[in-house]
């Protein structure tokens, strides 16, 4: 596996070694020993999640706060997404900076997102199967987020506005400015 540091602290792109032959392909989606060797992080994942989305779906920007914050290891099994993260950790030198990356079932790349980051993605293909591991359990009471179209973050989701599909819940998330004031 190849591990690359993104411009955001503690956030990594993981490129697994893919083995291909006449039958198809195989790769490890996670190996804790290799992950620790390449990142220096000793992560124990406790929950796996999967979502299926159609073209135009935007999910996010989500995170859990406090003791229920989650680190995530994200990949796409089918299709392509623009994955977006924002460092929400006030003590980080990359605080409020953002990073986006194309994840797909073709490139098999993964994104490690540390605790304290907001996360979202846009479905860029007809169907996306989005899979991620979490190092902490879901806790509804600690849910938080920033609205996907926040004017200060100004994220280009790579989907025309008329084609964007966003849940009512995500449309009603606070702006970054309102969140920081709360």
PDB file of C-alpha atoms in Angstrom:
ATOM      1  CA  UNK A   1       0.000   0.000   0.000  1.00  0.00           C
ATOM      2  CA  UNK A   2       1.069   3.556  -0.662  1.00  0.00           C
ATOM      3  CA  UNK A   3       0.114   6.206   1.889  1.00  0.00           C
ATOM      4  CA  UNK A   4       0.196   9.899   0.965  1.00  0.00           C
ATOM      5  CA  UNK A   5      -0.302  12.820   3.334  1.00  0.00           C
ATOM      6  CA  UNK A   6      -2.915  15.281   2.050  1.00  0.00           C
ATOM      7  CA  UNK A   7      -2.510  19.046   2.563  1.00  0.00           C
ATOM      8  CA  UNK A   8      -4.563  18.624   5.774  1.00  0.00           C
ATOM      9  CA  UNK A   9      -2.921  17.378   8.958  1.00  0.00           C
ATOM     10  CA  UNK A  10      -3.485  13.686   9.772  1.00  0.00           C
ATOM     11  CA  UNK A  11      -5.578  13.097   6.620  1.00  0.00           C
ATOM     12  CA  UNK A  12      -4.183  10.468   4.229  1.00  0.00           C
ATOM     13  CA  UNK A  13      -4.812   8.996   0.780  1.00  0.00           C
ATOM     14  CA  UNK A  14      -4.316   5.237   0.801  1.00  0.00           C
ATOM     15  CA  UNK A  15      -3.540   3.465  -2.475  1.00  0.00           C
ATOM     16  CA  UNK A  16      -3.848  -0.306  -2.031  1.00  0.00           C
ATOM     17  CA  UNK A  17      -1.806  -2.783  -4.029  1.00  0.00           C
ATOM     18  CA  UNK A  18      -4.209  -4.405  -6.502  1.00  0.00           C
ATOM     19  CA  UNK A  19      -3.500  -7.890  -7.832  1.00  0.00           C
ATOM     20  CA  UNK A  20      -5.073  -8.675 -11.202  1.00  0.00           C
ATOM     21  CA  UNK A  21      -5.249 -11.807 -13.313  1.00  0.00           C
ATOM     22  CA  UNK A  22      -7.631 -13.502 -15.762  1.00  0.00           C
ATOM     23  CA  UNK A  23     -10.192 -14.021 -12.946  1.00  0.00           C
ATOM     24  CA  UNK A  24     -10.382 -10.354 -11.993  1.00  0.00           C
ATOM     25  CA  UNK A  25      -8.718  -8.510  -9.134  1.00  0.00           C
ATOM     26  CA  UNK A  26      -8.031  -8.645  -5.395  1.00  0.00           C
ATOM     27  CA  UNK A  27      -6.818  -6.138  -2.825  1.00  0.00           C
ATOM     28  CA  UNK A  28      -6.802  -5.664   0.925  1.00  0.00           C
ATOM     29  CA  UNK A  29      -9.193  -2.900   1.940  1.00  0.00           C
ATOM     30  CA  UNK A  30      -7.578  -2.592   5.379  1.00  0.00           C
ATOM     31  CA  UNK A  31      -4.600  -4.038   7.219  1.00  0.00           C
ATOM     32  CA  UNK A  32      -4.064  -2.568  10.696  1.00  0.00           C
ATOM     33  CA  UNK A  33      -0.348  -3.402  10.784  1.00  0.00           C
ATOM     34  CA  UNK A  34       0.363  -1.687   7.443  1.00  0.00           C
ATOM     35  CA  UNK A  35      -1.914   1.237   8.309  1.00  0.00           C
ATOM     36  CA  UNK A  36      -0.032   1.886  11.570  1.00  0.00           C
ATOM     37  CA  UNK A  37       3.342   1.475   9.819  1.00  0.00           C
ATOM     38  CA  UNK A  38       2.479   4.087   7.162  1.00  0.00           C
ATOM     39  CA  UNK A  39       0.467   6.592   9.234  1.00  0.00           C
ATOM     40  CA  UNK A  40       1.786   6.121  12.775  1.00  0.00           C
ATOM     41  CA  UNK A  41      -1.840   5.795  13.907  1.00  0.00           C
ATOM     42  CA  UNK A  42      -3.179   2.858  15.900  1.00  0.00           C
ATOM     43  CA  UNK A  43      -6.834   2.898  14.852  1.00  0.00           C
ATOM     44  CA  UNK A  44      -9.442   0.343  15.880  1.00  0.00           C
ATOM     45  CA  UNK A  45     -12.480   0.462  13.616  1.00  0.00           C
ATOM     46  CA  UNK A  46     -15.758  -0.581  15.286  1.00  0.00           C
ATOM     47  CA  UNK A  47     -18.413   0.045  12.641  1.00  0.00           C
ATOM     48  CA  UNK A  48     -18.690  -0.316   8.851  1.00  0.00           C
ATOM     49  CA  UNK A  49     -21.276   1.648   6.861  1.00  0.00           C
ATOM     50  CA  UNK A  50     -22.462   1.611   3.263  1.00  0.00           C
ATOM     51  CA  UNK A  51     -24.638   3.958   1.261  1.00  0.00           C
ATOM     52  CA  UNK A  52     -25.932   3.784  -2.282  1.00  0.00           C
ATOM     53  CA  UNK A  53     -26.452   7.050  -4.136  1.00  0.00           C
ATOM     54  CA  UNK A  54     -27.487   8.177  -7.597  1.00  0.00           C
ATOM     55  CA  UNK A  55     -25.896  10.856  -9.739  1.00  0.00           C
ATOM     56  CA  UNK A  56     -26.233  14.311  -8.209  1.00  0.00           C
ATOM     57  CA  UNK A  57     -26.605  13.192  -4.600  1.00  0.00           C
ATOM     58  CA  UNK A  58     -24.641  15.326  -2.154  1.00  0.00           C
ATOM     59  CA  UNK A  59     -24.283  14.053   1.397  1.00  0.00           C
ATOM     60  CA  UNK A  60     -22.735  16.256   4.052  1.00  0.00           C
ATOM     61  CA  UNK A  61     -20.966  17.989   5.501  1.00  0.00           C
ATOM     62  CA  UNK A  62     -21.300  15.765   8.590  1.00  0.00           C
ATOM     63  CA  UNK A  63     -19.386  15.039  11.781  1.00  0.00           C
ATOM     64  CA  UNK A  64     -19.928  13.895  15.346  1.00  0.00           C
ATOM     65  CA  UNK A  65     -18.753  16.037  18.234  1.00  0.00           C
ATOM     66  CA  UNK A  66     -17.053  15.415  21.566  1.00  0.00           C
ATOM     67  CA  UNK A  67     -16.445  11.914  22.859  1.00  0.00           C
ATOM     68  CA  UNK A  68     -18.378  10.503  19.890  1.00  0.00           C
ATOM     69  CA  UNK A  69     -16.140  12.056  17.202  1.00  0.00           C
ATOM     70  CA  UNK A  70     -15.255   9.562  14.483  1.00  0.00           C
ATOM     71  CA  UNK A  71     -12.236   8.857  12.324  1.00  0.00           C
ATOM     72  CA  UNK A  72     -13.218   7.262   9.015  1.00  0.00           C
ATOM     73  CA  UNK A  73     -11.566   5.198   6.319  1.00  0.00           C
ATOM     74  CA  UNK A  74     -13.535   5.830   3.140  1.00  0.00           C
ATOM     75  CA  UNK A  75     -13.647   4.072  -0.206  1.00  0.00           C
ATOM     76  CA  UNK A  76     -15.941   3.649  -3.185  1.00  0.00           C
ATOM     77  CA  UNK A  77     -16.796   0.102  -4.291  1.00  0.00           C
ATOM     78  CA  UNK A  78     -18.705   1.222  -7.407  1.00  0.00           C
ATOM     79  CA  UNK A  79     -18.901   4.533  -9.253  1.00  0.00           C
ATOM     80  CA  UNK A  80     -17.123   7.804  -8.541  1.00  0.00           C
ATOM     81  CA  UNK A  81     -17.448  10.527  -5.914  1.00  0.00           C
ATOM     82  CA  UNK A  82     -15.902  13.835  -5.104  1.00  0.00           C
ATOM     83  CA  UNK A  83     -15.024  13.380  -1.445  1.00  0.00           C
ATOM     84  CA  UNK A  84     -14.661  16.572   0.599  1.00  0.00           C
ATOM     85  CA  UNK A  85     -13.228  17.101   4.076  1.00  0.00           C
ATOM     86  CA  UNK A  86     -12.854  20.203   6.232  1.00  0.00           C
ATOM     87  CA  UNK A  87     -10.551  20.353   9.265  1.00  0.00           C
ATOM     88  CA  UNK A  88     -12.759  21.542  12.141  1.00  0.00           C
ATOM     89  CA  UNK A  89     -10.079  21.170  14.859  1.00  0.00           C
ATOM     90  CA  UNK A  90      -9.341  24.627  16.332  1.00  0.00           C
ATOM     91  CA  UNK A  91      -5.840  23.598  17.475  1.00  0.00           C
ATOM     92  CA  UNK A  92      -4.813  22.319  14.033  1.00  0.00           C
ATOM     93  CA  UNK A  93      -2.552  24.339  11.721  1.00  0.00           C
ATOM     94  CA  UNK A  94      -4.972  23.394   8.894  1.00  0.00           C
ATOM     95  CA  UNK A  95      -8.083  24.526  10.819  1.00  0.00           C
ATOM     96  CA  UNK A  96     -10.998  25.354   8.457  1.00  0.00           C
ATOM     97  CA  UNK A  97      -8.981  24.317   5.411  1.00  0.00           C
ATOM     98  CA  UNK A  98     -10.620  21.882   2.992  1.00  0.00           C
ATOM     99  CA  UNK A  99      -9.483  19.124   0.674  1.00  0.00           C
ATOM    100  CA  UNK A 100     -11.322  17.219  -2.042  1.00  0.00           C
ATOM    101  CA  UNK A 101     -10.358  14.045  -3.845  1.00  0.00           C
ATOM    102  CA  UNK A 102     -11.899  11.745  -6.474  1.00  0.00           C
ATOM    103  CA  UNK A 103     -12.536   8.269  -5.098  1.00  0.00           C
ATOM    104  CA  UNK A 104     -13.789   5.549  -7.412  1.00  0.00           C
ATOM    105  CA  UNK A 105     -14.320   1.860  -7.862  1.00  0.00           C
ATOM    106  CA  UNK A 106     -11.742   2.147 -10.635  1.00  0.00           C
ATOM    107  CA  UNK A 107      -8.847   3.730  -8.704  1.00  0.00           C
ATOM    108  CA  UNK A 108      -9.619   1.866  -5.424  1.00  0.00           C
ATOM    109  CA  UNK A 109      -8.068   4.727  -3.460  1.00  0.00           C
ATOM    110  CA  UNK A 110      -9.184   5.377   0.092  1.00  0.00           C
ATOM    111  CA  UNK A 111      -9.248   8.487   2.239  1.00  0.00           C
ATOM    112  CA  UNK A 112      -8.483   8.413   5.948  1.00  0.00           C
ATOM    113  CA  UNK A 113     -10.360  11.205   7.709  1.00  0.00           C
ATOM    114  CA  UNK A 114      -9.310  11.884  11.319  1.00  0.00           C
ATOM    115  CA  UNK A 115     -11.612  12.769  14.196  1.00  0.00           C
ATOM    116  CA  UNK A 116     -12.614  16.424  14.162  1.00  0.00           C
ATOM    117  CA  UNK A 117     -13.184  16.721  10.404  1.00  0.00           C
ATOM    118  CA  UNK A 118     -16.418  17.523   8.580  1.00  0.00           C
ATOM    119  CA  UNK A 119     -17.006  15.141   5.694  1.00  0.00           C
ATOM    120  CA  UNK A 120     -19.230  14.986   2.628  1.00  0.00           C
ATOM    121  CA  UNK A 121     -19.335  13.622  -0.869  1.00  0.00           C
ATOM    122  CA  UNK A 122     -21.009  14.161  -4.229  1.00  0.00           C
ATOM    123  CA  UNK A 123     -22.056  11.236  -6.408  1.00  0.00           C
ATOM    124  CA  UNK A 124     -20.577  11.800  -9.868  1.00  0.00           C
ATOM    125  CA  UNK A 125     -21.794   8.586 -11.525  1.00  0.00           C
ATOM    126  CA  UNK A 126     -25.159   6.949 -12.157  1.00  0.00           C
ATOM    127  CA  UNK A 127     -24.773   4.701  -9.113  1.00  0.00           C
ATOM    128  CA  UNK A 128     -22.308   4.884  -6.245  1.00  0.00           C
ATOM    129  CA  UNK A 129     -21.649   2.304  -3.566  1.00  0.00           C
ATOM    130  CA  UNK A 130     -19.861   4.208  -0.803  1.00  0.00           C
ATOM    131  CA  UNK A 131     -18.257   2.247   2.035  1.00  0.00           C
ATOM    132  CA  UNK A 132     -16.540   3.476   5.179  1.00  0.00           C
ATOM    133  CA  UNK A 133     -15.153   2.295   8.481  1.00  0.00           C
ATOM    134  CA  UNK A 134     -15.560   4.297  11.716  1.00  0.00           C
ATOM    135  CA  UNK A 135     -13.495   4.157  14.896  1.00  0.00           C
ATOM    136  CA  UNK A 136     -16.462   5.154  17.062  1.00  0.00           C
ATOM    137  CA  UNK A 137     -20.123   4.225  17.079  1.00  0.00           C
ATOM    138  CA  UNK A 138     -22.865   6.420  15.635  1.00  0.00           C
ATOM    139  CA  UNK A 139     -24.492   8.655  18.241  1.00  0.00           C
ATOM    140  CA  UNK A 140     -27.469  10.729  17.095  1.00  0.00           C
ATOM    141  CA  UNK A 141     -27.162  13.229  19.968  1.00  0.00           C
ATOM    142  CA  UNK A 142     -23.628  14.189  18.876  1.00  0.00           C
ATOM    143  CA  UNK A 143     -24.458  14.726  15.169  1.00  0.00           C
ATOM    144  CA  UNK A 144     -23.440  18.040  13.690  1.00  0.00           C
ATOM    145  CA  UNK A 145     -22.580  19.517  10.340  1.00  0.00           C
ATOM    146  CA  UNK A 146     -22.120  22.436   8.001  1.00  0.00           C
ATOM    147  CA  UNK A 147     -24.440  23.149   5.078  1.00  0.00           C
ATOM    148  CA  UNK A 148     -23.042  21.773   1.801  1.00  0.00           C
ATOM    149  CA  UNK A 149     -23.309  25.115  -0.039  1.00  0.00           C
ATOM    150  CA  UNK A 150     -21.722  27.274   2.650  1.00  0.00           C
ATOM    151  CA  UNK A 151     -20.662  30.602   1.128  1.00  0.00           C
ATOM    152  CA  UNK A 152     -17.383  30.780   3.076  1.00  0.00           C
ATOM    153  CA  UNK A 153     -16.252  27.257   2.181  1.00  0.00           C
ATOM    154  CA  UNK A 154     -17.423  27.746  -1.441  1.00  0.00           C
ATOM    155  CA  UNK A 155     -17.038  24.061  -2.342  1.00  0.00           C
ATOM    156  CA  UNK A 156     -17.302  23.136  -6.016  1.00  0.00           C
ATOM    157  CA  UNK A 157     -19.181  19.825  -5.840  1.00  0.00           C
ATOM    158  CA  UNK A 158     -18.726  19.247  -9.617  1.00  0.00           C
ATOM    159  CA  UNK A 159     -22.508  18.881 -10.077  1.00  0.00           C
ATOM    160  CA  UNK A 160     -24.672  21.555 -11.743  1.00  0.00           C
ATOM    161  CA  UNK A 161     -27.035  23.162  -9.213  1.00  0.00           C
ATOM    162  CA  UNK A 162     -30.134  21.903 -11.073  1.00  0.00           C
ATOM    163  CA  UNK A 163     -28.863  18.301 -10.776  1.00  0.00           C
ATOM    164  CA  UNK A 164     -28.009  18.428  -7.060  1.00  0.00           C
ATOM    165  CA  UNK A 165     -30.008  16.100  -4.796  1.00  0.00           C
ATOM    166  CA  UNK A 166     -29.660  17.077  -1.140  1.00  0.00           C
ATOM    167  CA  UNK A 167     -31.723  15.837   1.797  1.00  0.00           C
ATOM    168  CA  UNK A 168     -33.857  18.322   3.701  1.00  0.00           C
ATOM    169  CA  UNK A 169     -31.780  17.551   6.793  1.00  0.00           C
ATOM    170  CA  UNK A 170     -28.536  18.502   5.002  1.00  0.00           C
ATOM    171  CA  UNK A 171     -30.093  21.623   3.469  1.00  0.00           C
ATOM    172  CA  UNK A 172     -30.960  22.786   6.994  1.00  0.00           C
ATOM    173  CA  UNK A 173     -27.486  22.397   8.485  1.00  0.00           C
ATOM    174  CA  UNK A 174     -25.972  25.654   9.756  1.00  0.00           C
ATOM    175  CA  UNK A 175     -23.509  27.779   7.840  1.00  0.00           C
ATOM    176  CA  UNK A 176     -19.886  27.609   8.943  1.00  0.00           C
ATOM    177  CA  UNK A 177     -20.234  31.094  10.437  1.00  0.00           C
ATOM    178  CA  UNK A 178     -23.357  30.136  12.429  1.00  0.00           C
ATOM    179  CA  UNK A 179     -21.756  26.887  13.619  1.00  0.00           C
ATOM    180  CA  UNK A 180     -18.624  28.681  14.848  1.00  0.00           C
ATOM    181  CA  UNK A 181     -20.747  31.214  16.748  1.00  0.00           C
ATOM    182  CA  UNK A 182     -22.802  28.493  18.487  1.00  0.00           C
TER     183      UNK A 182
END
